[in-house]
Tab-separated table of C-alpha atoms in Angstrom:
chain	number	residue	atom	x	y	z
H	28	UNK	CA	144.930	156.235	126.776
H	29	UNK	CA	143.069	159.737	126.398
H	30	UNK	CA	143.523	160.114	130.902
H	31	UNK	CA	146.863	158.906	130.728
H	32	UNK	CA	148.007	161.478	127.770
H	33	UNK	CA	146.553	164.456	130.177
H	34	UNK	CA	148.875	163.066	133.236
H	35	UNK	CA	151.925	163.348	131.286
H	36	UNK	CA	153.638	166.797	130.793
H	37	UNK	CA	154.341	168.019	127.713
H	38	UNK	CA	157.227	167.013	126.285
H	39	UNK	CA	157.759	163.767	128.049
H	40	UNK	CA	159.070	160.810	126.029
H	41	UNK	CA	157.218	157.567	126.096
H	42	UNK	CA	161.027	155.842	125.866
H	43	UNK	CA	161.388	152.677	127.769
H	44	UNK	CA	165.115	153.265	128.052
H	45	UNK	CA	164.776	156.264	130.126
H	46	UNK	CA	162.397	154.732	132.930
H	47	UNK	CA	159.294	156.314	131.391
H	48	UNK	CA	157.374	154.351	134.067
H	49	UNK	CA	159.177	155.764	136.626
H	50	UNK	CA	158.763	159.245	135.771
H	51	UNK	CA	155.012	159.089	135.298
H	52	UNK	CA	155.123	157.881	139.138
H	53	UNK	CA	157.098	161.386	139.778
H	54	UNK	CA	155.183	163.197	138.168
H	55	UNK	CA	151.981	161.718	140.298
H	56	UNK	CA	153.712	161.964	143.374
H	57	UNK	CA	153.981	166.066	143.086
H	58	UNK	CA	150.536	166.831	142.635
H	59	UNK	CA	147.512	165.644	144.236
H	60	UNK	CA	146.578	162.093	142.455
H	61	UNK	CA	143.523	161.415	140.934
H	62	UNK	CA	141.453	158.758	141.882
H	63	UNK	CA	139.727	156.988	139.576
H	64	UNK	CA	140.843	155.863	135.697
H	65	UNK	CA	143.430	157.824	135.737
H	66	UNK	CA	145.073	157.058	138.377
H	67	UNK	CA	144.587	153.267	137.073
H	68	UNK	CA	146.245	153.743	133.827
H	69	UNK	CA	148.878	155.628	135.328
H	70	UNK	CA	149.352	152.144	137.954
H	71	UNK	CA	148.774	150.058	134.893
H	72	UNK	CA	151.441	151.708	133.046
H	73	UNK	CA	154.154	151.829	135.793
H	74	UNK	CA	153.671	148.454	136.684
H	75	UNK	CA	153.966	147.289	133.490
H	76	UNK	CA	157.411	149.292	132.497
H	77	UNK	CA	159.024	147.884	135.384
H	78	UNK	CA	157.687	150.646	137.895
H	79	UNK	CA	156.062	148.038	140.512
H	80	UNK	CA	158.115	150.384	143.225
H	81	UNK	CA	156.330	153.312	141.819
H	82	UNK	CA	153.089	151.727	141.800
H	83	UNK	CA	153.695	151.359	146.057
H	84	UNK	CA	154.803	155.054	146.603
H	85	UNK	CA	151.678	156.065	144.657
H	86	UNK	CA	149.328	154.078	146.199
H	87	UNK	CA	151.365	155.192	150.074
H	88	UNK	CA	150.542	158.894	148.503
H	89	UNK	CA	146.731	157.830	147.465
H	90	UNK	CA	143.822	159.418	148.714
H	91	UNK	CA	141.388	157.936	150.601
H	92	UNK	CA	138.612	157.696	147.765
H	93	UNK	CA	137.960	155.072	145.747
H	94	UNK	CA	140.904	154.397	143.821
H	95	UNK	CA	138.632	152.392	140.347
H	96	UNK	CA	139.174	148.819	139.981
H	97	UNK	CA	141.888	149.298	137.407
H	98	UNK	CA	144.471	150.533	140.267
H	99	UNK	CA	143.684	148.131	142.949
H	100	UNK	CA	144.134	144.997	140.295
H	101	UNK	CA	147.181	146.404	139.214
H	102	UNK	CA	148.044	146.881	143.204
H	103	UNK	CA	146.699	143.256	143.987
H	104	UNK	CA	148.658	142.108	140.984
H	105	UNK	CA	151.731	143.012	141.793
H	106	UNK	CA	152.107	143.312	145.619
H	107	UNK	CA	153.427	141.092	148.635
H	108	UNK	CA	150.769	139.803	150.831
H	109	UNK	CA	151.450	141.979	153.149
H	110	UNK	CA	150.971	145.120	150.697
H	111	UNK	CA	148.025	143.306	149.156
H	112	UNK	CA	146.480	143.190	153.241
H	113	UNK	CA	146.493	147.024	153.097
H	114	UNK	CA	145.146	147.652	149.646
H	115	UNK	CA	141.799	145.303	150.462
H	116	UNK	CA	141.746	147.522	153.614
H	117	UNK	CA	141.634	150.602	151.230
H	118	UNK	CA	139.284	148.731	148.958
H	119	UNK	CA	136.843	147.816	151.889
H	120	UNK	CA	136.937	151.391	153.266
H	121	UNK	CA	135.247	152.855	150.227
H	122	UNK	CA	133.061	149.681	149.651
H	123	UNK	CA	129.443	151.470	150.361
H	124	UNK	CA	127.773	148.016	151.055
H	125	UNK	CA	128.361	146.613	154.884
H	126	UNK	CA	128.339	142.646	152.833
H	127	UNK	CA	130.556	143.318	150.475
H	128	UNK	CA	133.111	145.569	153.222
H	129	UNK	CA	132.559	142.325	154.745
H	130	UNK	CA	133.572	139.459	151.824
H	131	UNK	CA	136.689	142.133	151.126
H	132	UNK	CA	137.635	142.281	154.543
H	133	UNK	CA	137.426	138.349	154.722
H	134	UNK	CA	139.691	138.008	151.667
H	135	UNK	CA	142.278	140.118	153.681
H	136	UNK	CA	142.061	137.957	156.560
H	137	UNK	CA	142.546	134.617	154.049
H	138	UNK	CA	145.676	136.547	152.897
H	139	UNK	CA	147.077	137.428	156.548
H	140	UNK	CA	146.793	134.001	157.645
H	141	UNK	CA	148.104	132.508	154.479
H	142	UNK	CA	151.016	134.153	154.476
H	143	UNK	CA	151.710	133.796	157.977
H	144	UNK	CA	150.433	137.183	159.597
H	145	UNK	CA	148.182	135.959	162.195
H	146	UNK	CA	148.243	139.783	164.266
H	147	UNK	CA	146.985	141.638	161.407
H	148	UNK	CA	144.431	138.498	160.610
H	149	UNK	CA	143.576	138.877	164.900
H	150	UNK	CA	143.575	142.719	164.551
H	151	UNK	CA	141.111	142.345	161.250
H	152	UNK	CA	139.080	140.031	162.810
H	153	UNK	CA	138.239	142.159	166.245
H	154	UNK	CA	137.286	145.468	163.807
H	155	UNK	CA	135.355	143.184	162.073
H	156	UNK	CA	133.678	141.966	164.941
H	157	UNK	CA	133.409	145.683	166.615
H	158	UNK	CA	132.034	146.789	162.958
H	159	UNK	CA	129.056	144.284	162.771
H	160	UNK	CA	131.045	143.076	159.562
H	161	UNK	CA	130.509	139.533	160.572
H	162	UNK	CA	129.817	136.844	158.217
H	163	UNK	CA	129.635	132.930	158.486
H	164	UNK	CA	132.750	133.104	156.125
H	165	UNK	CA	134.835	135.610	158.871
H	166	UNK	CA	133.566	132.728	161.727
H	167	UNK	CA	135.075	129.817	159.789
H	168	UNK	CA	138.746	131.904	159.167
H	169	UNK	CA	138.172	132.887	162.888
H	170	UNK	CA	137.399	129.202	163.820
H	171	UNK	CA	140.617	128.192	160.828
H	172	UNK	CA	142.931	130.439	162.898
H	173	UNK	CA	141.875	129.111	166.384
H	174	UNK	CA	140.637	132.310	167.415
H	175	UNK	CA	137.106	131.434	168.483
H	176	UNK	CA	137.634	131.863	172.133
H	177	UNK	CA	139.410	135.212	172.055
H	178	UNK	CA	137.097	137.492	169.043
H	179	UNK	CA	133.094	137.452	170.196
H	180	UNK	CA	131.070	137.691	167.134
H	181	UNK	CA	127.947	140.325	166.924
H	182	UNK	CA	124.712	139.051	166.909
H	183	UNK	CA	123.873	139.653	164.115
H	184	UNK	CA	125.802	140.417	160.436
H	185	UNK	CA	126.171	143.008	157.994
H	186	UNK	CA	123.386	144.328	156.330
């Protein structure tokens, strides 16, 4: 695309042989990266030459701003649960409504738990908590992970 042409420097071959994926995730990681479309075609493209490690460092290297919804699906895509934990953290962050922080944050607690990281799905649950970020959906995983007795809920929920 027209933002991925102006990431590349001159001269660089689009050649699948010589890890073209990989080098546009070199190139990113030397200069401040863009948030934005840009940096999601850049994500999209590295992930799908066979860059997924790139993809990581880039997103390790992001800034905190919204990264567009093309870079964290291409991050969700293709990460570990654990990874995929820290990019709905990221995504949450830069959410500007308190509900939806909330329903992202839940989603990262569903994907703690599932795959077996109950402290980060405890630790998630007490920000949410100290955040006002709680929902009726964050007191049925909290109820789900038999945690009920040790997180106290706000009175009230995001708004």
């Amino acid at each position: 695309s027209a933002s991925m042409a102006r990431l590349a420097p001159e001269g660089l071959l689009c050649d699948l042989e010589t890890g073209w994926g990989a080098r546009v995730g070199e190139v990113l990681t030397r200069r401040p990266i863009p948030a934005g479309a840009a940096l999601g075609d850049a994500f999209w493209v590295a992930a799908r030459l066979g860059g997924a490690a790139e993809v990581f460092k880039l997103f390790a290297a992001a800034p905190a701003a919204n990264l567009g919804p093309v870079a964290y699906g291409v991050l969700l895509q293709h990460a570990d649960m654990q990874v995929q934990v820290s990019v709905l953290e990221h995504l949450a962050a830069n959410c500007d409504c308190k509900a939806t922080r909330a329903a992202v944050l839940n989603a990262a607690v569903l994907r703690s738990a599932r795959s077996g990281l109950r402290s980060p799905a405890r630790l998630l649950l007490h920000q949410m908590a100290r955040r006002g970020l709680w929902t009726p959906m964050t007191q049925i995983l909290c109820t789900r992970l038999c945690l009920e007795r040790q997180i106290r809920p706000p009175l009230d929920g995001p708004r």
